[in-house]
Amino acid sequence: MKQKKMLTLTLSQLKQLYQQELPELYQLANETTNETDFKNNLDKFLSLHPQAESNTGKQIRLLINYDGRSIHELSTEQDMPVQTFSLLHRFLTGNLENTDMATDLFIDLFYLFKRLEMTEIPLPSPQRIKSRTERWPTGLNEEVMEIRAQNKERILHILIQKIENRKSGSTRFRFDEGLSYDEKYQLVSQWWNDFRFHLSMAVKSPTELNRFLGNSLSSETMYLLSRARKKGMPFFATPYYLSLLDITGDGYNDDAIRSYILYSPRLVETYGNIRAWEREDIVEPGKPNAAGWLLPDGHNIHRRYPEVAILIPDTMGRACGGLCASCQRMYDFQSERLNFEFEALRPKESWDKKLRRLMGYFEEDTQLRDILITGGDALMSQNKTLRTILEAVYRMAARKRKANLERPEGEKYAELQRVRLGSRLPAYLPMRINDELVEILREFKEKASAIGVKQFIIQTHFQTPLEVTPEARDAISKILSAGWLITNQLVYTVTASRRGHTTRLRQVLNSLGVVCYYTFSVKGFNENYAVFTPNSRSLQEQHEEKIYGQLTSEQAAELYTLLENGEDTATRIRRFMRKHHLPFLATDRSVLNLPAIGKSMTFNLIGITEDGKRILRFDHDGTRRHSPIIDKMGQIYIVENKSLAAYLRQLGKMGEDPEDYATIWTYTEGKTEPRFSLYEYPEFDFRITDKMSNLEIG
């Protein structure tokens, strides 16, 4: 039966399907009077089955073993029973208490038992992958650029009206008295290339958004956005980013962009009660965070791993060039630690003193060797402020290196090896990458390289190939010219998870010199229900699509050597792909940021809820070092916020054929991929101490 039909069956129809397609299971259930006997007989049945030792057989046994147990679900911090086969028994024997129950659980289990009869599913052909990839346009396609030129023209006239009607605002972007309309148009056309203009003219209300989008939003969308505004949800979208949307509906599919601008009903409903997904982001003065790390007062440093800590400056870097609807830090926007009040975010006189204290934390820590400056968005800071921050990092690194000269072997501290700036502005507002910024990056790399820093990375976030515009291409080229590498993190939303979409994004980014880093499962499950993609789809993409860009160990070593010094990156990557006949580079890892202390895609399916959501047992990523606290944590259980059936129905409404995703049910076990060597820390030429400082574990 085709999946599209399967997803529409009623409980009664699905029960008949079990009886016809899985008669032994149906009979087994109806020959037992209680759930315990059913599970025992099912276990005996499996032991005699030819596929008893197959992955499917082992998976069914794992579900049997967990049935009837209670687990602690970490994202909600609630205890919950696992009753997968208990519910199946009630369903097959006609004893369901909830006769209006969703079919999703039983669809998932149907496919599980059908796999006992199946051989291995073949991979899609390279040609199939190619056709799926090429159906997605990029922002560099002629047809797309033509539509966006028309968008820009329309928006320029709206901007003229906006400036004319402003009672106060920017003194930089205003019209002098007596200017003709044509002169105003010429001015606004020039200002379009200034990132400060877009920030000054950003849309902050639903009504204005609709106007900029040619009054194309539906009444339902406008009502939802109005509710969001009444709840205090910030709204911020620049004219440039809005020009990337297709308001005609006939040009190109821009759902991946729209899902970042337009809020979902669940997000609006949840806002105000969103919890910090990552427990280690909750910092109390004088107390270790969830990962056991002691941190300076305030919310400037976040840390979960021994080697790296995040620095969030008290500057405009706490803002962004736009608010992503699936933002991992929506909790911080809710608490107003992150916001779009630019004047309030400008650094105070006390910031320089505080910055020195924060640098002292890195300098005096035995294991820290990697600093990720982010926010918000690191490149939202003014050039002068960013130069100050980078100078403080340089001086800290120099002092740490000098102090090591006095320490004996085996007692030396880890020295700074990697500096990263986290920014979405290459996608949101590429005009920000100006010549002065490039010079700051170049100067810092030259100085910091001389004292042992080896890696300089702009860690960005392109969500869709449609964000890769001529302006973005130029911004990428400028950053690379400063000798910095660019890595990309993709959030695997529903729109991004459509077949071929991610391979297309990798392909276009690689061609411009960007190396992919992470493909993140959406977190913050409750508020992000609309955009969440089940982890099994991430595994499906990894095994059926990303595999065509997979590198051998020899190729990975060769690529690392080519990228090591950051010179002529784009040309080297293109030559490398041609030489090895690779359509893209599979250098990214698929992971979920666990609401504990780290990223992982190592899990097993141990249950399915009444409404069909998979219950996953996670383990930590075994390829990297963790805080010793993981030895005390035990198993980590996560309930996904969407069933596979609900996800496939959602794809169907987007115009996708659910049959193209038919193998998704088979992915019930994950293992975290190894890291590309570029993302490994270089070896020191001395022995550092094993001692961990700033750590307190009860």
XYZ file of C-alpha atoms in Angstrom:
698
model
C 0.000 0.000 0.000
C 1.276 3.454 -0.904
C 2.217 5.631 2.068
C -0.130 8.417 0.995
C -3.042 5.988 1.382
C -1.605 4.461 4.563
C -1.524 7.871 6.257
C -5.278 8.345 5.743
C -6.511 5.011 7.158
C -8.875 4.908 10.102
C -8.188 2.690 13.136
C -10.681 0.150 11.846
C -9.096 0.044 8.386
C -5.626 -0.236 9.873
C -6.718 -3.143 12.077
C -7.988 -4.947 8.976
C -4.630 -4.329 7.311
C -2.832 -5.955 10.255
C -5.156 -8.945 9.960
C -4.453 -9.297 6.222
C -0.745 -8.396 6.077
C 0.470 -9.557 9.514
C -1.811 -12.526 10.322
C 0.644 -14.222 12.723
C 0.983 -11.080 14.835
C -2.773 -10.520 14.790
C -3.412 -14.102 15.873
C -0.728 -13.900 18.562
C -2.437 -10.886 20.105
C -5.900 -12.404 20.037
C -4.740 -15.701 21.569
C -3.503 -13.903 24.708
C -5.706 -12.449 27.413
C -3.269 -9.878 28.772
C -0.385 -7.702 27.665
C 2.274 -9.617 29.599
C 1.418 -12.898 27.884
C 1.342 -11.103 24.541
C 4.879 -9.801 25.045
C 6.141 -13.190 26.250
C 4.631 -14.992 23.268
C 5.928 -12.308 20.940
C 9.419 -12.866 22.328
C 9.077 -16.640 21.711
C 7.765 -15.988 18.212
C 10.810 -13.826 17.475
C 13.246 -16.432 18.762
C 11.996 -18.883 16.111
C 11.866 -16.336 13.301
C 14.528 -16.434 10.539
C 15.142 -12.692 11.135
C 15.540 -13.127 14.916
C 19.098 -11.759 14.922
C 18.487 -9.093 12.302
C 18.440 -5.399 13.235
C 14.651 -5.513 13.049
C 14.463 -8.531 15.370
C 16.751 -6.833 17.873
C 14.719 -3.635 17.623
C 11.464 -5.440 18.433
C 13.110 -7.107 21.441
C 14.306 -3.734 22.709
C 10.753 -2.391 22.516
C 9.509 -5.486 24.388
C 12.127 -4.984 27.122
C 11.164 -1.353 27.681
C 7.409 -1.903 27.580
C 5.934 -1.385 31.040
C 8.914 0.586 32.316
C 8.987 4.252 33.292
C 11.592 6.654 31.925
C 12.595 10.220 32.788
C 12.131 12.408 29.700
C 14.876 15.020 29.800
C 13.423 17.815 27.655
C 10.345 18.090 29.894
C 11.950 16.592 33.021
C 8.899 14.401 33.535
C 8.569 10.694 34.260
C 6.471 8.774 31.764
C 5.452 5.143 31.160
C 6.480 3.227 28.034
C 3.582 1.117 26.771
C 4.263 0.505 23.081
C 3.229 -3.147 22.851
C 0.635 -2.837 25.584
C -1.199 -0.371 23.341
C -0.647 -2.619 20.323
C -2.252 -5.538 22.172
C -5.278 -3.451 23.132
C -5.584 -2.208 19.553
C -5.462 -5.666 17.961
C -7.874 -7.166 20.504
C -10.374 -4.302 20.308
C -9.752 -3.098 23.865
C -8.469 0.431 23.270
C -9.793 2.798 25.908
C -9.379 5.775 23.565
C -11.356 4.904 20.431
C -10.443 8.284 18.894
C -6.742 7.558 19.227
C -4.449 8.589 16.359
C -3.294 5.847 14.009
C 0.338 7.019 13.957
C 1.666 4.568 16.579
C 0.166 1.580 14.772
C 1.389 2.743 11.355
C 4.941 2.912 12.732
C 4.643 -0.570 14.284
C 3.088 -1.971 11.108
C 6.166 -0.977 9.122
C 8.410 -2.368 11.876
C 6.878 -5.860 11.682
C 6.716 -5.774 7.879
C 10.491 -5.341 7.882
C 10.802 -8.884 9.246
C 9.734 -10.018 5.762
C 11.946 -7.635 3.797
C 15.445 -7.741 2.395
C 17.738 -4.714 2.488
C 16.434 -1.619 0.737
C 18.721 -0.458 -2.100
C 20.153 3.051 -2.096
C 18.701 5.563 -4.538
C 20.841 5.839 -7.654
C 23.256 8.741 -8.188
C 20.975 9.903 -11.016
C 18.002 9.936 -8.652
C 19.976 11.993 -6.151
C 21.042 14.343 -8.933
C 17.472 14.930 -10.110
C 16.259 15.531 -6.556
C 19.111 17.964 -5.957
C 18.661 19.954 -9.145
C 14.976 20.652 -8.549
C 15.977 23.266 -5.967
C 17.081 26.640 -7.383
C 19.741 28.797 -5.746
C 19.848 32.530 -5.316
C 22.345 32.629 -8.187
C 19.839 31.350 -10.795
C 18.940 33.918 -13.471
C 15.185 33.452 -13.020
C 15.455 33.901 -9.250
C 17.617 37.018 -9.569
C 15.113 38.533 -11.992
C 12.224 38.125 -9.538
C 14.334 39.570 -6.741
C 15.292 42.581 -8.836
C 11.573 43.285 -9.169
C 11.148 42.800 -5.410
C 13.946 45.261 -4.727
C 12.393 47.836 -7.045
C 9.039 47.556 -5.248
C 10.653 47.751 -1.812
C 12.772 50.794 -2.722
C 9.597 52.816 -3.313
C 8.145 51.627 -0.002
C 11.352 52.680 1.748
C 11.082 56.185 0.296
C 7.604 56.464 1.797
C 8.809 55.075 5.109
C 11.597 57.643 5.380
C 9.244 60.476 4.412
C 6.708 59.446 7.057
C 9.147 58.927 9.931
C 8.798 61.525 12.663
C 12.180 60.633 14.119
C 14.881 58.073 13.578
C 18.233 57.804 11.902
C 19.988 61.073 11.196
C 22.151 59.227 8.687
C 19.333 58.005 6.448
C 17.025 60.967 5.902
C 16.075 63.252 3.032
C 17.128 66.880 2.914
C 14.495 69.448 2.074
C 13.758 70.079 -1.582
C 14.857 66.719 -3.013
C 12.920 65.443 -6.018
C 11.446 61.946 -5.993
C 14.105 60.794 -8.449
C 16.857 62.138 -6.186
C 15.323 60.321 -3.220
C 15.191 57.140 -5.263
C 18.866 57.467 -6.175
C 19.787 57.979 -2.513
C 17.806 54.956 -1.309
C 19.348 52.850 -4.091
C 22.806 53.796 -2.786
C 21.838 53.204 0.848
C 20.629 49.706 -0.088
C 24.274 48.612 -0.153
C 24.859 49.808 3.434
C 24.007 47.211 6.065
C 23.222 49.977 8.568
C 20.429 51.170 6.294
C 18.741 47.767 6.393
C 19.013 47.602 10.174
C 17.584 51.107 10.441
C 14.717 50.276 8.074
C 13.976 46.801 9.438
C 10.341 45.736 9.581
C 9.089 45.373 13.163
C 5.332 44.874 12.860
C 2.962 42.508 11.037
C 1.254 45.359 9.190
C 4.533 46.702 7.862
C 5.665 43.199 6.931
C 2.544 42.668 4.853
C 3.106 45.989 3.125
C 6.697 45.101 2.230
C 5.427 41.782 0.867
C 2.875 43.408 -1.416
C -0.048 42.666 0.935
C 0.324 38.997 0.037
C -0.053 37.518 3.533
C -3.294 35.724 4.348
C -5.714 36.974 6.994
C -4.898 33.876 9.089
C -1.177 34.705 9.020
C -1.824 38.329 9.912
C -4.018 37.310 12.838
C -1.314 34.976 14.138
C 1.425 37.606 13.823
C -0.783 40.140 15.600
C -1.224 37.685 18.474
C 2.552 37.233 18.586
C 3.073 40.981 18.824
C 0.556 41.303 21.657
C 2.494 38.626 23.558
C 5.672 40.673 23.235
C 7.431 38.510 20.663
C 10.115 40.549 18.929
C 9.864 40.880 15.180
C 12.733 41.978 12.962
C 13.260 41.485 9.223
C 15.463 43.598 6.964
C 14.367 44.886 3.533
C 17.170 42.864 1.949
C 15.991 39.565 3.435
C 12.367 40.297 2.563
C 13.425 40.875 -1.034
C 14.392 37.185 -1.210
C 10.766 36.039 -0.978
C 8.599 35.369 -4.009
C 5.266 37.071 -3.397
C 3.771 35.899 -6.710
C 3.715 32.228 -5.726
C 4.652 31.307 -9.295
C 8.417 31.796 -9.318
C 10.185 29.527 -6.828
C 9.410 27.681 -3.624
C 10.518 29.983 -0.791
C 9.034 27.970 2.107
C 12.467 27.511 3.713
C 12.828 31.299 3.986
C 9.235 31.922 5.037
C 9.511 29.397 7.871
C 12.255 31.592 9.347
C 10.236 34.818 9.186
C 6.683 33.671 9.923
C 5.868 32.258 13.340
C 3.886 29.054 13.818
C 0.762 28.831 16.016
C 2.584 26.553 18.497
C 5.487 28.997 18.843
C 3.140 31.910 19.507
C 1.108 29.830 21.959
C 4.234 28.739 23.855
C 6.043 32.092 23.920
C 6.320 33.348 27.475
C 6.695 29.821 28.828
C 9.648 28.614 26.764
C 12.256 26.796 28.848
C 15.999 26.811 28.307
C 16.551 23.742 26.127
C 20.211 23.427 27.046
C 20.376 23.104 30.815
C 23.984 24.261 30.893
C 22.850 27.703 29.637
C 21.215 28.325 33.023
C 23.839 30.087 35.140
C 23.506 30.908 38.837
C 26.234 32.940 40.550
C 28.677 30.743 42.421
C 27.042 27.488 41.309
C 28.209 25.066 38.614
C 26.029 24.795 35.536
C 24.407 21.521 34.445
C 27.708 20.395 32.932
C 29.580 21.084 36.172
C 31.418 24.211 35.002
C 31.853 27.249 37.240
C 31.388 30.419 35.196
C 31.807 34.164 35.783
C 28.740 36.033 36.981
C 26.263 37.009 34.291
C 25.384 35.394 31.006
C 28.503 36.149 28.969
C 30.079 32.691 28.964
C 28.334 29.419 28.137
C 30.176 26.114 28.422
C 29.530 22.401 28.121
C 32.842 20.913 26.902
C 36.367 21.064 28.412
C 38.051 22.623 25.349
C 35.606 25.299 24.210
C 33.457 28.038 25.691
C 31.084 30.528 24.097
C 31.567 34.253 24.672
C 28.492 36.486 24.305
C 29.638 40.120 24.547
C 27.653 42.943 26.156
C 27.473 44.720 22.812
C 25.266 44.882 19.740
C 26.462 41.313 19.274
C 23.518 40.380 21.528
C 21.241 41.292 18.621
C 20.785 39.642 15.230
C 20.131 40.673 11.651
C 16.738 38.995 11.969
C 14.856 36.702 14.319
C 14.786 33.080 13.171
C 11.483 31.435 14.091
C 13.353 28.254 15.111
C 16.092 30.115 17.033
C 17.853 27.964 19.627
C 18.048 31.021 21.864
C 14.373 32.013 21.750
C 14.454 31.508 25.524
C 16.964 34.385 25.752
C 14.823 36.643 23.543
C 11.871 35.811 25.780
C 13.864 36.889 28.840
C 15.098 39.960 26.851
C 18.782 39.125 27.349
C 18.858 39.166 23.559
C 16.896 41.878 21.775
C 16.813 44.396 18.938
C 17.114 47.596 20.992
C 20.384 48.598 19.361
C 21.019 51.784 21.318
C 20.609 49.953 24.623
C 23.027 47.284 23.447
C 25.892 49.617 22.596
C 28.831 48.806 24.889
C 29.042 50.763 28.117
C 32.278 52.090 29.632
C 32.286 49.156 32.061
C 32.381 46.633 29.193
C 36.147 46.932 28.652
C 36.757 46.099 32.305
C 34.313 43.211 32.179
C 35.928 41.937 28.970
C 39.300 41.725 30.710
C 37.733 39.704 33.513
C 36.108 37.328 31.018
C 39.393 36.876 29.201
C 40.933 35.980 32.548
C 38.560 33.016 32.692
C 39.968 31.644 29.426
C 43.548 32.484 30.394
C 43.433 30.727 33.757
C 41.569 27.616 32.615
C 43.669 24.509 32.104
C 41.724 23.028 29.167
C 40.160 25.864 27.130
C 41.688 26.164 23.669
C 38.737 27.316 21.544
C 36.666 30.492 21.835
C 33.398 30.935 19.948
C 32.280 34.564 19.957
C 28.605 34.684 19.150
C 25.366 36.088 20.551
C 22.981 37.003 19.024
C 25.416 37.519 16.215
C 29.109 38.334 16.564
C 29.172 40.485 13.422
C 26.368 42.709 14.704
C 29.043 44.348 16.854
C 30.523 47.475 15.304
C 33.948 47.142 13.724
C 35.549 49.187 16.493
C 33.986 46.957 19.159
C 34.896 43.776 17.319
C 38.490 44.931 16.987
C 38.558 45.550 20.746
C 37.212 42.071 21.477
C 39.674 40.376 19.133
C 42.552 42.411 20.583
C 41.546 41.217 24.067
C 41.505 37.626 22.789
C 44.961 38.093 21.252
C 46.446 39.515 24.453
C 44.884 36.727 26.512
C 46.327 34.086 24.182
C 49.754 35.711 24.337
C 49.725 35.823 28.155
C 48.594 32.198 28.384
C 51.373 31.105 26.062
C 53.984 33.091 27.985
C 52.840 31.663 31.328
C 53.250 28.157 29.934
C 56.984 28.715 29.538
C 57.291 28.540 33.336
C 55.204 25.376 33.683
C 56.805 21.918 33.466
C 55.772 19.257 30.968
C 52.524 17.595 31.953
C 51.429 20.680 33.900
C 51.113 23.160 31.042
C 47.736 24.702 30.202
C 46.014 24.306 26.849
C 46.811 27.337 24.692
C 44.361 29.062 22.356
C 44.217 27.227 19.025
C 40.909 28.205 17.477
C 38.952 31.460 17.231
C 35.437 31.440 15.791
C 32.891 34.155 15.113
C 29.290 32.939 14.938
C 27.221 34.932 12.466
C 24.201 34.540 10.201
C 24.816 37.920 8.569
C 26.426 36.445 5.428
C 22.905 35.107 4.751
C 20.755 37.726 6.498
C 22.698 40.866 5.663
C 25.788 40.195 3.508
C 26.467 43.937 3.092
C 27.856 43.792 6.637
C 31.020 42.140 5.284
C 32.726 45.387 4.313
C 36.366 46.184 3.604
C 37.051 47.470 7.124
C 35.782 44.229 8.674
C 37.893 42.162 6.278
C 40.976 44.149 7.274
C 40.233 43.571 10.973
C 39.975 39.828 10.331
C 43.183 39.791 8.285
C 45.180 41.753 10.865
C 43.988 39.553 13.707
C 44.882 36.360 11.867
C 48.402 37.615 11.130
C 49.038 38.527 14.773
C 47.342 35.526 16.350
C 49.023 33.056 13.984
C 52.392 34.278 15.240
C 51.524 33.181 18.793
C 50.212 29.738 17.928
C 46.540 30.189 17.031
C 45.958 27.861 14.083
C 42.299 28.058 13.093
C 40.226 31.133 12.240
C 36.623 30.426 11.370
C 33.451 32.334 10.598
C 30.738 29.918 11.656
C 27.672 30.863 9.669
C 24.185 29.573 9.000
C 22.747 29.313 5.509
C 19.398 27.535 5.683
C 18.542 27.194 2.009
C 20.300 27.518 -1.364
C 17.942 30.439 -2.045
C 19.897 32.468 0.556
C 23.065 32.109 -1.524
C 22.674 35.326 -3.518
C 25.210 37.396 -5.502
C 25.577 39.573 -2.387
C 26.194 36.525 -0.195
C 28.681 35.179 -2.734
C 30.625 38.452 -2.548
C 30.550 38.417 1.267
C 31.896 34.861 1.327
C 34.672 35.808 -1.091
C 35.703 38.781 1.073
C 35.893 36.701 4.256
C 37.949 34.029 2.516
C 40.321 36.707 1.209
C 41.215 37.499 4.833
C 42.433 33.908 5.258
C 39.546 32.837 7.491
C 37.599 29.658 6.800
C 33.800 29.628 6.669
C 31.823 26.706 8.037
C 28.056 26.297 7.806
C 25.527 24.993 10.305
C 22.159 23.949 8.922
C 19.071 23.589 11.089
C 17.195 20.597 9.709
C 13.689 22.050 9.612
C 10.856 20.382 7.706
C 11.392 22.616 4.677
C 15.151 21.957 4.725
C 14.546 18.211 5.030
C 12.824 17.819 1.673
C 14.623 15.385 -0.625
C 17.620 16.979 -2.332
C 17.382 20.319 -0.523
C 20.363 19.763 1.762
C 22.525 18.240 -0.973
C 21.833 21.327 -3.082
C 22.827 23.619 -0.219
C 26.079 21.710 0.339
C 26.775 21.819 -3.379
C 26.393 25.585 -3.826
C 28.209 26.450 -0.579
C 31.133 24.141 -1.405
C 31.466 25.728 -4.830
C 31.976 29.109 -3.133
C 34.501 27.797 -0.597
C 32.252 27.121 2.422
C 32.735 23.867 4.354
C 29.659 22.339 6.007
C 29.973 21.685 9.750
C 26.731 20.535 11.400
C 23.230 19.526 10.367
C 21.226 20.158 13.520
C 17.941 18.550 14.465
C 15.530 21.217 15.677
C 15.433 21.537 19.453
C 13.076 23.231 21.872
C 10.500 20.655 20.805
C 7.256 22.148 22.073
C 7.553 25.631 20.613
C 9.138 24.323 17.410
C 6.583 21.639 16.586
C 5.860 23.090 13.136
C 9.486 23.019 11.996
C 10.712 19.871 13.766
C 11.959 17.011 11.585
C 12.192 13.566 13.234
C 15.747 12.325 13.732
C 15.063 9.299 11.548
C 14.780 11.632 8.545
C 18.194 13.072 9.419
C 19.594 9.528 9.412
C 17.806 8.777 6.155
C 19.430 11.818 4.549
C 22.799 10.787 5.961
C 22.633 7.231 4.594
C 20.760 7.784 1.342
C 21.813 11.258 0.142
C 24.852 12.598 1.973
C 26.662 9.327 1.263
C 27.324 10.488 -2.314
C 29.641 13.206 -0.994
C 31.373 10.958 1.521
C 35.165 11.157 1.670
C 37.588 8.280 2.061
C 40.155 8.676 4.839
C 42.776 9.511 2.189
C 40.536 12.134 0.581
C 39.718 13.664 3.987
C 43.436 13.965 4.770
C 44.086 15.568 1.385
C 41.246 18.056 1.828
C 42.424 18.966 5.324
C 45.880 19.771 3.943
C 44.343 21.971 1.241
C 42.268 23.932 3.763
C 44.788 24.115 6.599
C 46.260 27.541 5.867
C 43.078 29.209 4.584
C 44.548 30.284 1.244
C 42.539 30.263 -2.004
C 39.930 28.069 -0.326
C 37.173 28.268 -2.940
C 39.424 27.345 -5.867
C 41.008 24.480 -3.939
C 37.652 23.001 -2.968
C 36.320 23.178 -6.536
C 39.456 21.502 -7.900
C 39.275 18.832 -5.210
C 35.652 17.993 -6.041
C 36.417 17.799 -9.775
C 39.454 15.617 -9.165
C 37.504 13.106 -7.080
C 34.184 13.432 -8.986
C 32.301 14.510 -5.863
C 29.000 16.419 -6.249
C 29.525 17.980 -2.790
C 31.551 17.415 0.365
C 29.891 15.468 3.193
C 31.960 17.119 5.932
C 28.989 17.926 8.187
C 27.713 15.771 11.031
C 24.037 15.208 11.788
C 23.393 15.807 15.492
C 20.817 16.805 18.079
C 21.882 19.223 20.782
C 20.782 17.222 23.800
C 19.118 19.187 26.617
C 21.998 18.076 28.793
C 25.650 18.606 27.886
C 26.420 17.956 24.283
C 25.569 17.009 20.732
C 24.872 13.468 19.600
C 23.098 11.312 17.068
C 23.807 8.073 18.927
C 20.423 6.677 19.932
C 18.078 3.696 19.987
C 14.318 3.601 19.629
C 12.949 2.226 22.921
C 9.272 3.111 22.641
C 6.515 4.989 20.832
C 3.915 7.122 22.587
C 0.158 6.837 22.242
C 0.172 9.583 19.604
C 3.024 7.999 17.649
C 6.005 10.030 18.824
C 9.215 8.040 19.027
C 10.951 7.699 22.398
C 14.723 7.715 21.913
C 17.475 6.642 24.301
C 20.539 8.781 23.624
C 24.168 8.294 24.485
C 26.836 10.994 24.294
C 29.104 11.495 21.308
C 32.013 9.131 21.910
C 34.311 10.946 19.477
C 35.058 13.891 21.757
C 35.854 14.785 25.363
C 33.073 15.690 27.753
C 32.769 17.038 31.245
C 33.250 14.173 33.719
C 29.664 14.766 34.807
C 28.443 12.500 32.005
C 29.620 9.536 34.089
C 26.922 10.438 36.613
C 24.104 11.176 34.192
C 22.944 7.715 33.154
C 20.692 7.234 30.134
C 19.167 10.218 28.363
C 15.619 9.806 27.073
C 13.992 12.183 24.596
C 10.461 12.038 23.185
C 10.293 13.578 19.743
C 7.526 16.123 19.355
C 6.122 14.738 16.112
C 5.302 11.278 14.805
C 6.751 10.074 11.513
C 3.235 9.886 10.107
C 2.526 13.513 11.070
C 5.824 14.555 9.462
C 4.974 12.743 6.217
C 1.504 14.322 6.143
C 3.159 17.710 6.576
C 5.474 17.004 3.641
C 2.463 15.946 1.582
C 0.793 19.316 2.203
C 3.988 20.965 0.918
C 3.657 19.100 -2.363
C 6.126 16.305 -1.590
C 5.310 12.689 -2.403
C 5.425 10.667 0.872
C 6.462 7.641 -1.181
C 9.821 9.347 -1.787
C 10.448 8.969 1.956
C 9.249 5.349 2.231
C 12.397 4.057 3.955
C 12.199 6.568 6.826
C 10.550 3.979 9.121
C 13.646 1.754 9.004
C 15.895 4.264 10.799
C 15.468 3.370 14.451
C 19.108 3.466 15.531
C 21.682 6.199 15.106
C 25.408 6.552 15.578
C 27.192 9.894 15.654
C 29.353 10.361 12.586
C 33.099 10.869 12.992
C 34.343 14.441 12.810
C 36.059 15.712 9.678
C 39.714 16.268 10.581
C 39.425 20.040 10.088
C 37.176 20.129 13.167
C 39.595 18.178 15.345
C 41.918 20.181 17.575
C 45.566 20.202 16.434
C 48.054 18.395 18.661
C 50.214 20.484 20.989
C 53.983 19.992 20.848
C 53.954 19.743 24.648
C 52.000 17.809 27.272
C 49.183 19.659 28.988
C 47.831 18.869 32.420
C 44.962 16.431 32.865
C 43.600 18.619 35.631
C 40.324 20.397 34.890
C 39.826 23.807 36.427
C 36.561 25.701 36.955
C 34.852 22.342 37.495
C 32.702 21.321 40.428
C 30.823 18.038 40.422
C 28.862 17.002 43.474
